[in-house]
JSON list of C-alpha atoms in Angstrom, two decimals:
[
{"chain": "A", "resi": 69, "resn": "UNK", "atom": "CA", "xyz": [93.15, 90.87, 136.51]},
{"chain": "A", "resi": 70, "resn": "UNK", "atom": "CA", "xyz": [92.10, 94.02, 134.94]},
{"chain": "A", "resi": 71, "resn": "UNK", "atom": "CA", "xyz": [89.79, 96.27, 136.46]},
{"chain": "A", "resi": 72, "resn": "UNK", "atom": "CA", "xyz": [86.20, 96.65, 135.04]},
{"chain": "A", "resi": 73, "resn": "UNK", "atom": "CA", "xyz": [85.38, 99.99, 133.70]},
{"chain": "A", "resi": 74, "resn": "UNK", "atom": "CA", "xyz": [88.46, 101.10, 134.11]},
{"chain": "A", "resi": 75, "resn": "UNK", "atom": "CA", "xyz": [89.29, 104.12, 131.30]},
{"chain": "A", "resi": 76, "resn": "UNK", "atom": "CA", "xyz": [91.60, 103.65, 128.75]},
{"chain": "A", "resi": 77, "resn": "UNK", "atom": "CA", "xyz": [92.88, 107.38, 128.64]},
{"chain": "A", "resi": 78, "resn": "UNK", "atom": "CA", "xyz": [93.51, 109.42, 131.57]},
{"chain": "A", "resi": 79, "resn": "UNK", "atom": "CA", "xyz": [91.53, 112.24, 132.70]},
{"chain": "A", "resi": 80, "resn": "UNK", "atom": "CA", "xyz": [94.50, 114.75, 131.17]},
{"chain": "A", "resi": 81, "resn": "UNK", "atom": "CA", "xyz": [95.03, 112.29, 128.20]},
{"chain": "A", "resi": 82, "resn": "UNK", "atom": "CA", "xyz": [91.18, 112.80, 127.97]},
{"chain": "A", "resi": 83, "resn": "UNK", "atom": "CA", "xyz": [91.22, 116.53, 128.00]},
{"chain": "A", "resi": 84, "resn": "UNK", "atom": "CA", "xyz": [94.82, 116.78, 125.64]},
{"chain": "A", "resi": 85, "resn": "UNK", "atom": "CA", "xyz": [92.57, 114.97, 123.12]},
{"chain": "A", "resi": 86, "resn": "UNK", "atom": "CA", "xyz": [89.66, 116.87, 123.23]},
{"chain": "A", "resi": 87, "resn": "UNK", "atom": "CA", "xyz": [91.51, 120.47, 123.31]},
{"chain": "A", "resi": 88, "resn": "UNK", "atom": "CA", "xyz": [93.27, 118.89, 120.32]},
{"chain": "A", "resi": 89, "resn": "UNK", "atom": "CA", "xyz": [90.09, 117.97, 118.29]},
{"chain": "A", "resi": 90, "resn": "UNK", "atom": "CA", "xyz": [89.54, 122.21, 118.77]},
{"chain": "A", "resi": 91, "resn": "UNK", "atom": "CA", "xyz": [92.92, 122.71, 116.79]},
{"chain": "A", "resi": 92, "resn": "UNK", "atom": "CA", "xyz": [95.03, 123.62, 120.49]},
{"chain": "A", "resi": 93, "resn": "UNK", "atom": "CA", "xyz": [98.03, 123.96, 119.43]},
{"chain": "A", "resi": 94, "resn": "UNK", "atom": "CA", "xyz": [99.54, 123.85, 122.85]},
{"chain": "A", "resi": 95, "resn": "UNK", "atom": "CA", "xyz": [97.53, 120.67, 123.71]},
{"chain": "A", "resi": 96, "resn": "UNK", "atom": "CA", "xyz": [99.11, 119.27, 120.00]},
{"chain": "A", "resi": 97, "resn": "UNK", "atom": "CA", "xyz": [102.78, 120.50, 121.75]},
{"chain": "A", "resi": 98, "resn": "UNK", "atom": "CA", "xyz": [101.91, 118.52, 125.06]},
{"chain": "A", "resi": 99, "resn": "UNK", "atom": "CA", "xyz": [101.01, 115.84, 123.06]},
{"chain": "A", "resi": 100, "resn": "UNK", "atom": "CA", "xyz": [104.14, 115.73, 120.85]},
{"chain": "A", "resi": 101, "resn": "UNK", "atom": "CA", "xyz": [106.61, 116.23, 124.43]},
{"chain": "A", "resi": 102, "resn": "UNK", "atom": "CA", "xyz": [104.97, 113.14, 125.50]},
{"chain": "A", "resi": 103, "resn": "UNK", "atom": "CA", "xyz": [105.03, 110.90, 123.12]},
{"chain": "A", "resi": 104, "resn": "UNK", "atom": "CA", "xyz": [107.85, 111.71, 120.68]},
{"chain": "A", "resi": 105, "resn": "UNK", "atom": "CA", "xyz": [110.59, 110.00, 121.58]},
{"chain": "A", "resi": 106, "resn": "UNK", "atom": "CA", "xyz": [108.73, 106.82, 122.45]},
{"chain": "A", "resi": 107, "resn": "UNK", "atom": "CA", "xyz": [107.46, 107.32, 118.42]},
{"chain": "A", "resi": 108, "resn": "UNK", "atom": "CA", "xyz": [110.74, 108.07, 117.36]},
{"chain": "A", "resi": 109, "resn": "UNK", "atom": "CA", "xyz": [112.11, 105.18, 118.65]},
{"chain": "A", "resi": 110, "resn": "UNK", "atom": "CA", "xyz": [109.12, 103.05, 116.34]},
{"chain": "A", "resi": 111, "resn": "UNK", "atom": "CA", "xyz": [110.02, 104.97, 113.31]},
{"chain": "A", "resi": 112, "resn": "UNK", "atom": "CA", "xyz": [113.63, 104.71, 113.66]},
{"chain": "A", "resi": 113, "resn": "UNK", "atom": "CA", "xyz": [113.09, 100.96, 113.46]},
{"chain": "A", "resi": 114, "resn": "UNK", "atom": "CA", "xyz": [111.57, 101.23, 110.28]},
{"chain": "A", "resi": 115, "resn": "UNK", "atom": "CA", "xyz": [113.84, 103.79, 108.57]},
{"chain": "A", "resi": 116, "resn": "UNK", "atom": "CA", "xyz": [116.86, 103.24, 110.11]},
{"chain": "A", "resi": 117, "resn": "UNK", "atom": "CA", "xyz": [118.25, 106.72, 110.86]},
{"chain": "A", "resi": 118, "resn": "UNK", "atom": "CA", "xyz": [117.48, 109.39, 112.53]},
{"chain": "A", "resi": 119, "resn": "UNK", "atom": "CA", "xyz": [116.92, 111.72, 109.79]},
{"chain": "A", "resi": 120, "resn": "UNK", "atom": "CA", "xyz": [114.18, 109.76, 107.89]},
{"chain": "A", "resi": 121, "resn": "UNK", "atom": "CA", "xyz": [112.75, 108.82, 111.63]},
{"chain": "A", "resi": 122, "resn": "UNK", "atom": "CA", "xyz": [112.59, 112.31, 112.34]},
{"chain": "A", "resi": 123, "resn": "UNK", "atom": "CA", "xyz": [110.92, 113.60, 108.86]},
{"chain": "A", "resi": 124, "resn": "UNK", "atom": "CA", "xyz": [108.55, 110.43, 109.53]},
{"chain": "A", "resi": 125, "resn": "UNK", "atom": "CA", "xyz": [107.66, 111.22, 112.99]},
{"chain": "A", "resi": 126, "resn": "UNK", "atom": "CA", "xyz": [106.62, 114.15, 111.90]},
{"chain": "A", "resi": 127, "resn": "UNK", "atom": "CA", "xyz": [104.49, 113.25, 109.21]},
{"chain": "A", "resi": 128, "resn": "UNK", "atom": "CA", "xyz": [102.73, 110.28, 111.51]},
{"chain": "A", "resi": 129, "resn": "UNK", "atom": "CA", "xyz": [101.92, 113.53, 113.90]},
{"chain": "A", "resi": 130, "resn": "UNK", "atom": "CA", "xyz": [100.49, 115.67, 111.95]},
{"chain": "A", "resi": 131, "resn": "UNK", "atom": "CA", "xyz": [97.90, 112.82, 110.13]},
{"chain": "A", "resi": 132, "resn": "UNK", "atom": "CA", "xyz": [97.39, 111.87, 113.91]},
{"chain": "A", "resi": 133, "resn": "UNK", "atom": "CA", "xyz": [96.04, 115.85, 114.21]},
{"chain": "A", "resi": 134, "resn": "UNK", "atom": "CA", "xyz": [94.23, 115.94, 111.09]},
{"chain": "A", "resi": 135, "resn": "UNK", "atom": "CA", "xyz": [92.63, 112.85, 111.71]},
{"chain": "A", "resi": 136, "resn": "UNK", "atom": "CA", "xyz": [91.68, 113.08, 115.53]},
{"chain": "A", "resi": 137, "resn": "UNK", "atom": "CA", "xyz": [88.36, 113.84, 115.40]},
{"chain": "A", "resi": 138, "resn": "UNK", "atom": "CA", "xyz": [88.19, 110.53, 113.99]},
{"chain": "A", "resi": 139, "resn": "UNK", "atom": "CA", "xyz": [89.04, 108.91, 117.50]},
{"chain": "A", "resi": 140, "resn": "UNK", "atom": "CA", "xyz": [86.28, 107.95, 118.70]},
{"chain": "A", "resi": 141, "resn": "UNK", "atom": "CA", "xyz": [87.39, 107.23, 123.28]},
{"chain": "A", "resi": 142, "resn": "UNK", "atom": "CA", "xyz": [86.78, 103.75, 122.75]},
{"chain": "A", "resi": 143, "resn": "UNK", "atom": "CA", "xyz": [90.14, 102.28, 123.12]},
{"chain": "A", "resi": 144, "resn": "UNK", "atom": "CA", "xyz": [94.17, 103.89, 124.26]},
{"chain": "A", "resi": 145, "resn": "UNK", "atom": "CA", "xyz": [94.53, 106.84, 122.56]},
{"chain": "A", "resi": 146, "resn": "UNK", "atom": "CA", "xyz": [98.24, 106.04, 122.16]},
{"chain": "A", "resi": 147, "resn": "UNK", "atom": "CA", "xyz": [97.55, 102.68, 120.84]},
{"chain": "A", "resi": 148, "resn": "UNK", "atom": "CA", "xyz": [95.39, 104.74, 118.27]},
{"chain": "A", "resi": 149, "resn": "UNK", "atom": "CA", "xyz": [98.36, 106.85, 117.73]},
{"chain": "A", "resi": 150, "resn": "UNK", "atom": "CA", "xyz": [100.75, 104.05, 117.36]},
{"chain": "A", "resi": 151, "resn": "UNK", "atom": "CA", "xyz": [98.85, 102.56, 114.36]},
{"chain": "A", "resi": 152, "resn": "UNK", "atom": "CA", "xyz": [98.70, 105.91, 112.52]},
{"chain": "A", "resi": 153, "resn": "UNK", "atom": "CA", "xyz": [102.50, 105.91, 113.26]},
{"chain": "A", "resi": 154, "resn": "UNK", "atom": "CA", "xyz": [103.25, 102.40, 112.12]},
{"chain": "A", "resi": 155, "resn": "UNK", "atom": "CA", "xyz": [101.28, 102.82, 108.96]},
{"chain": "A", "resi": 156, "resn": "UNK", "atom": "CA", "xyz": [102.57, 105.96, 107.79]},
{"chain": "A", "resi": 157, "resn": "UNK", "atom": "CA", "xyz": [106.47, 104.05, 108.25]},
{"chain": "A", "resi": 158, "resn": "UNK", "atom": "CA", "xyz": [105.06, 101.41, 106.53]},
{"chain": "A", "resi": 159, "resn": "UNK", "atom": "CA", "xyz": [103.60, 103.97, 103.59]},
{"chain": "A", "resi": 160, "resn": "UNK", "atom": "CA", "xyz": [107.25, 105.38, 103.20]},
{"chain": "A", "resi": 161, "resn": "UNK", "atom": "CA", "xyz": [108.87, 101.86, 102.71]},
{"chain": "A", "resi": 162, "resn": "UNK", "atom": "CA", "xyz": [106.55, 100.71, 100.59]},
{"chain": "A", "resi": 163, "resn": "UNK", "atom": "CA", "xyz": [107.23, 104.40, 98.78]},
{"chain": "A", "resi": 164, "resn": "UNK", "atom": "CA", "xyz": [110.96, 104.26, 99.05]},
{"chain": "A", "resi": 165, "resn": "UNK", "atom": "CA", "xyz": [111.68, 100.78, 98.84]},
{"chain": "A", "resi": 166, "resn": "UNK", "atom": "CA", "xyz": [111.08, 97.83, 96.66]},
{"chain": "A", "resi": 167, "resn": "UNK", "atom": "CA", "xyz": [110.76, 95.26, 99.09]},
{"chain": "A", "resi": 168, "resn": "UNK", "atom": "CA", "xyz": [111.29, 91.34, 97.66]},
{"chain": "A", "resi": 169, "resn": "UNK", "atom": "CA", "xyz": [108.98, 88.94, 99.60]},
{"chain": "A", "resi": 170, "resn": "UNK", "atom": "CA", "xyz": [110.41, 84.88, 99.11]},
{"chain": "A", "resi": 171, "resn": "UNK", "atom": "CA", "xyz": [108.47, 81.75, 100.69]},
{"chain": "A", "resi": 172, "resn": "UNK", "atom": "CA", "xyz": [110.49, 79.13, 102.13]},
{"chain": "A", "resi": 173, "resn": "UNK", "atom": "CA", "xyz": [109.45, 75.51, 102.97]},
{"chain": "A", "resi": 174, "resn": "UNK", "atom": "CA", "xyz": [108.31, 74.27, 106.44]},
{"chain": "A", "resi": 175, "resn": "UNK", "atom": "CA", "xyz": [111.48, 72.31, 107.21]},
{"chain": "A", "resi": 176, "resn": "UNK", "atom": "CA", "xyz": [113.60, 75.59, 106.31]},
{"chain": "A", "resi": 177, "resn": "UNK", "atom": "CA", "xyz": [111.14, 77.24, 108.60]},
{"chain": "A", "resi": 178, "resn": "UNK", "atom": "CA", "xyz": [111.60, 74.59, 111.53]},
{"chain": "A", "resi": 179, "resn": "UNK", "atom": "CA", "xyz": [115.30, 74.78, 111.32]},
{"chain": "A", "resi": 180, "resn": "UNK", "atom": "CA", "xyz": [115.33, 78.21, 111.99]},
{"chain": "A", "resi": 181, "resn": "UNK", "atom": "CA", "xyz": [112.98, 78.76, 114.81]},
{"chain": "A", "resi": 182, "resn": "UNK", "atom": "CA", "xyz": [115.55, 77.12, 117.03]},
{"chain": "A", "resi": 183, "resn": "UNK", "atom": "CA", "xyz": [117.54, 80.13, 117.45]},
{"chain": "A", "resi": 184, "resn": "UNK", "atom": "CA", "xyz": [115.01, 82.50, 118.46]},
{"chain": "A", "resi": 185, "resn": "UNK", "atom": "CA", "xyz": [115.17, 81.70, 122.27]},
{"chain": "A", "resi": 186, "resn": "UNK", "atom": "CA", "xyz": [118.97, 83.10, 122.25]},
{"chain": "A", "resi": 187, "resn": "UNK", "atom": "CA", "xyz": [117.85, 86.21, 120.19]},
{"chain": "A", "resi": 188, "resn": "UNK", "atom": "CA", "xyz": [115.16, 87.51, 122.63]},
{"chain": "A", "resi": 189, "resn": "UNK", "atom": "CA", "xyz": [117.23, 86.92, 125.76]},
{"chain": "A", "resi": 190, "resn": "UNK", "atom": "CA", "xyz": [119.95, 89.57, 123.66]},
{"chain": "A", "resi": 191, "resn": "UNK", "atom": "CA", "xyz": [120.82, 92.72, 124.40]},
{"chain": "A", "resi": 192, "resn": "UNK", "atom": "CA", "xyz": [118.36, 95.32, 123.22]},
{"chain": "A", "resi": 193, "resn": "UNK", "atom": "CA", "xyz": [120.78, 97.62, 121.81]},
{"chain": "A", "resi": 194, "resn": "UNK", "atom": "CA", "xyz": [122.58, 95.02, 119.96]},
{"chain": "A", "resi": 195, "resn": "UNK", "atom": "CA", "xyz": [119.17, 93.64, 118.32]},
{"chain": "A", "resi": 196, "resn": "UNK", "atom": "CA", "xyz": [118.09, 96.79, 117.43]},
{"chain": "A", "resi": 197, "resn": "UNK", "atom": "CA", "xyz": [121.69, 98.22, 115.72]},
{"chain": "A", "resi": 198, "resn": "UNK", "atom": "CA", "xyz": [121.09, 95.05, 113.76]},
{"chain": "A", "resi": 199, "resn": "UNK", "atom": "CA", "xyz": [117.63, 95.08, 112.87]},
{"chain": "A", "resi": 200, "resn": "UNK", "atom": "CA", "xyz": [119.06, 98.35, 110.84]},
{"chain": "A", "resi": 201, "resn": "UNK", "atom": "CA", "xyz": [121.25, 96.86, 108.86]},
{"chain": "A", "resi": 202, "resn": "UNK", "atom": "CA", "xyz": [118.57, 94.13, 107.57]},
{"chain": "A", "resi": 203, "resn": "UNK", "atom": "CA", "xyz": [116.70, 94.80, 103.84]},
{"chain": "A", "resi": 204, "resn": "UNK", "atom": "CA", "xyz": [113.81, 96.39, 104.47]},
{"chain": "A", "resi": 205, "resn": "UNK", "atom": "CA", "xyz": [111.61, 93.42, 103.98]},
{"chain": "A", "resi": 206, "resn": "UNK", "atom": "CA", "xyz": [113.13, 91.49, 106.75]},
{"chain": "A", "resi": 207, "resn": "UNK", "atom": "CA", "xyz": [113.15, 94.33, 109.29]},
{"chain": "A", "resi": 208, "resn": "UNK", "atom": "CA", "xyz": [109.53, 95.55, 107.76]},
{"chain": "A", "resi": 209, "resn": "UNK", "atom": "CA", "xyz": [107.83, 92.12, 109.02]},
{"chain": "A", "resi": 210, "resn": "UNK", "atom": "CA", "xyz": [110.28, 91.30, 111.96]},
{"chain": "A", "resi": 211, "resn": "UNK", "atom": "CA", "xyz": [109.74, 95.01, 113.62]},
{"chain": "A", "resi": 212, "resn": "UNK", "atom": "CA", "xyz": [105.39, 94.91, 113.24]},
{"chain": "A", "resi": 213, "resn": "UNK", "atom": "CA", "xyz": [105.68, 90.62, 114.37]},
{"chain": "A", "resi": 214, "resn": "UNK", "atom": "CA", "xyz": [108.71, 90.87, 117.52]},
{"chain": "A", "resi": 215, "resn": "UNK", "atom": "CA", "xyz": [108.13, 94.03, 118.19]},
{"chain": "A", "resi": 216, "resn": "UNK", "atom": "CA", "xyz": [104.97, 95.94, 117.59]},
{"chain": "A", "resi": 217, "resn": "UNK", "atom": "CA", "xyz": [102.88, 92.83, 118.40]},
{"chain": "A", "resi": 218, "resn": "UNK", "atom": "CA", "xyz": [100.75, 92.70, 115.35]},
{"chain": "A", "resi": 219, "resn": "UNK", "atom": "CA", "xyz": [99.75, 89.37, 113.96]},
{"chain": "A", "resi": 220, "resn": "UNK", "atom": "CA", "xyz": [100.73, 87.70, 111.04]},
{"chain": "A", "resi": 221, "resn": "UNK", "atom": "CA", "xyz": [96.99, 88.27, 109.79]},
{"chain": "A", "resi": 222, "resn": "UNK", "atom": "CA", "xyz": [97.63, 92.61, 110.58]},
{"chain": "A", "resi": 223, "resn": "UNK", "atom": "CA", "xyz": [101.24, 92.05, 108.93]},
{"chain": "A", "resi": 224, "resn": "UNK", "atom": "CA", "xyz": [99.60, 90.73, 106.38]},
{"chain": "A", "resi": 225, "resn": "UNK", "atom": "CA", "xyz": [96.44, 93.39, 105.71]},
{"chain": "A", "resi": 226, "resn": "UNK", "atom": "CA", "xyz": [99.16, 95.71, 105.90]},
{"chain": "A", "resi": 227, "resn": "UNK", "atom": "CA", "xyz": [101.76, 95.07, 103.24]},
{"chain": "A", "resi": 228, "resn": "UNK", "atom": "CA", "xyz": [99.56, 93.70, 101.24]},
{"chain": "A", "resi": 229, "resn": "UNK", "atom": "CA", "xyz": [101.27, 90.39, 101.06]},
{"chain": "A", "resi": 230, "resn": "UNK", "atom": "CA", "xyz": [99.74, 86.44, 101.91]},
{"chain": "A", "resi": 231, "resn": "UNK", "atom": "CA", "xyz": [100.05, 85.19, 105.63]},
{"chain": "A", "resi": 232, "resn": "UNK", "atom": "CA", "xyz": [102.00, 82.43, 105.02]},
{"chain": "A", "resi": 233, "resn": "UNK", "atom": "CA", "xyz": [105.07, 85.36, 103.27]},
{"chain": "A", "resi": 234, "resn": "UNK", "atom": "CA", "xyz": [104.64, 86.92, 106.31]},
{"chain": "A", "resi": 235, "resn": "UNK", "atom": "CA", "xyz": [105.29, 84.01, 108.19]},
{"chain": "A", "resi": 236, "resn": "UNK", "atom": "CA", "xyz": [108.11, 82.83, 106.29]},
{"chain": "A", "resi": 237, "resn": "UNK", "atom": "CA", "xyz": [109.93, 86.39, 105.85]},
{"chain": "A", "resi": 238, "resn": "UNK", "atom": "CA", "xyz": [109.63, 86.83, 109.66]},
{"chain": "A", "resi": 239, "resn": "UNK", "atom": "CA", "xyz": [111.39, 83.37, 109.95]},
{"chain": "A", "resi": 240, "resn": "UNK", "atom": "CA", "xyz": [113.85, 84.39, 107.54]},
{"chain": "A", "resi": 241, "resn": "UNK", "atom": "CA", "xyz": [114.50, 88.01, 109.09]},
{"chain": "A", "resi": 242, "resn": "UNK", "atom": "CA", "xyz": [115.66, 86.41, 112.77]},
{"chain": "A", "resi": 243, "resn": "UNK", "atom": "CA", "xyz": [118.00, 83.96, 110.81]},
{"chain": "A", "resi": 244, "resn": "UNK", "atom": "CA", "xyz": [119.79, 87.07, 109.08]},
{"chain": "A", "resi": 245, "resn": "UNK", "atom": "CA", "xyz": [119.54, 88.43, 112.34]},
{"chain": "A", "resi": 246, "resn": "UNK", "atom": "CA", "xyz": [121.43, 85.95, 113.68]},
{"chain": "A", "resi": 247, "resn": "UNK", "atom": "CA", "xyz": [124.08, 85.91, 111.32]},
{"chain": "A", "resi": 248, "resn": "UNK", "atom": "CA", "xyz": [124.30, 89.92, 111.82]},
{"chain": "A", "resi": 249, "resn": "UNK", "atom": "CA", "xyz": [124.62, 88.89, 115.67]},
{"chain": "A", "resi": 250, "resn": "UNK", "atom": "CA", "xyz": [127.03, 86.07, 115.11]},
{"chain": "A", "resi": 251, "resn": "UNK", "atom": "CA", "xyz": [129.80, 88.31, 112.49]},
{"chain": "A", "resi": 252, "resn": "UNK", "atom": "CA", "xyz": [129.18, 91.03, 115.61]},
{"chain": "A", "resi": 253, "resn": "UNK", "atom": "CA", "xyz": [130.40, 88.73, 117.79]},
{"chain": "A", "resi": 254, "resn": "UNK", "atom": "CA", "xyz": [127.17, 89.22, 119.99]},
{"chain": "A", "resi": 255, "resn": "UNK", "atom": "CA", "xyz": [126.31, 85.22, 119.16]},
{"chain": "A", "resi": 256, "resn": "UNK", "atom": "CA", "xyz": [128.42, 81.89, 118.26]},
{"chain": "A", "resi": 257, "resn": "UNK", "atom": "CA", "xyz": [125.70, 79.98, 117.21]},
{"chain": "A", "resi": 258, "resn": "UNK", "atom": "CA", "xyz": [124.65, 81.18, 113.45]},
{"chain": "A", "resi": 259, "resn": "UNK", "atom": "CA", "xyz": [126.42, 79.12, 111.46]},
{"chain": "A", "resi": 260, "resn": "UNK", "atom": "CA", "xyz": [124.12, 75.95, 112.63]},
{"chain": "A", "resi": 261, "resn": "UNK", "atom": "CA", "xyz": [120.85, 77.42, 111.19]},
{"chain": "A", "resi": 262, "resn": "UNK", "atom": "CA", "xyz": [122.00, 78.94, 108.16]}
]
């Protein structure tokens, strides 16, 4: 059970953030060395190499120091952080790609939420290398829904898209998934829910 009044931020995370708001550009360094590569490794998911991760990364930061003095203490600062992050790799999709969103029916939809049970208990690495090689619509939705934690409702606000695309594309981005696994040899069981 968490602890009441317990603070969100640090004492140091605290004072980073508040030498930041003064334009510090050492306290902006400290802030980059701690939480770049953890960033890099959310824009990388999006993009899908390093260079566009890295040109991204470095756009999220420096709307996360333009904007800080809109942060306001009342919640993680690096959850705060993590949204302007997100958005700005979901800005350079929408920018860069054209991204095709398809509904499918519920029993399409059934038939391929067996599989997910095998795909989390996979080997990070392995899900990830493939997650790259999906279109950008599948990866888009299944990266903010498996592994951000947003909701379909957030998915939704974001891309501009309805909730039940966002349900359906996510459903349709593990079973390409699992194919990806399956002709990787990482899984045997594709072929039954394609």
């Amino acid at each position: 059970m968490p602890e009441k009044n317990k603070p969100v931020n640090t004492a140091k995370e605290v004072e980073l953030i508040k030498a930041c708001q003064k334009n510090d550009r050492k306290a902006q360094s400290e802030f980059y060395r701690l939480y770049s590569a953890k960033f890099l490794g959310i824009v990388y998911r999006f993009a899908g190499d390093f260079d566009t991760a890295n040109d991204l990364l470095q756009e999220g930061f420096i709307k996360i120091f333009r904007h800080i003095n809109d942060y306001r203490f009342d919640g993680s600062f690096e959850g705060w952080m993590k949204r302007i992050i997100i958005r700005t790799s979901i800005d350079y999709i929408k920018k860069h790609h054209k991204l095709y969103f398809e509904e499918i029916n519920e029993d399409h939809q059934k038939a391929i939420k067996e599989e997910a049970d095998t795909i989390e208990k996979m080997n990070c690495d392995a899900i990830i290398n493939a997650i790259t090689q999906l279109p950008k619509n599948y990866a888009t939705v299944l990266n903010l829904y498996a592994i951000e934690g947003f909701s379909y409702a957030e998915i939704s606000d974001m891309l501009e898209i309805k909730e039940v695309t966002v349900r359906s594309q996510y459903m349709r981005a593990k079973q390409k998934l699992a194919v990806i696994l399956s002709e990787q040899h990482h899984i045997s069981y594709a072929a039954k829910i394609v």
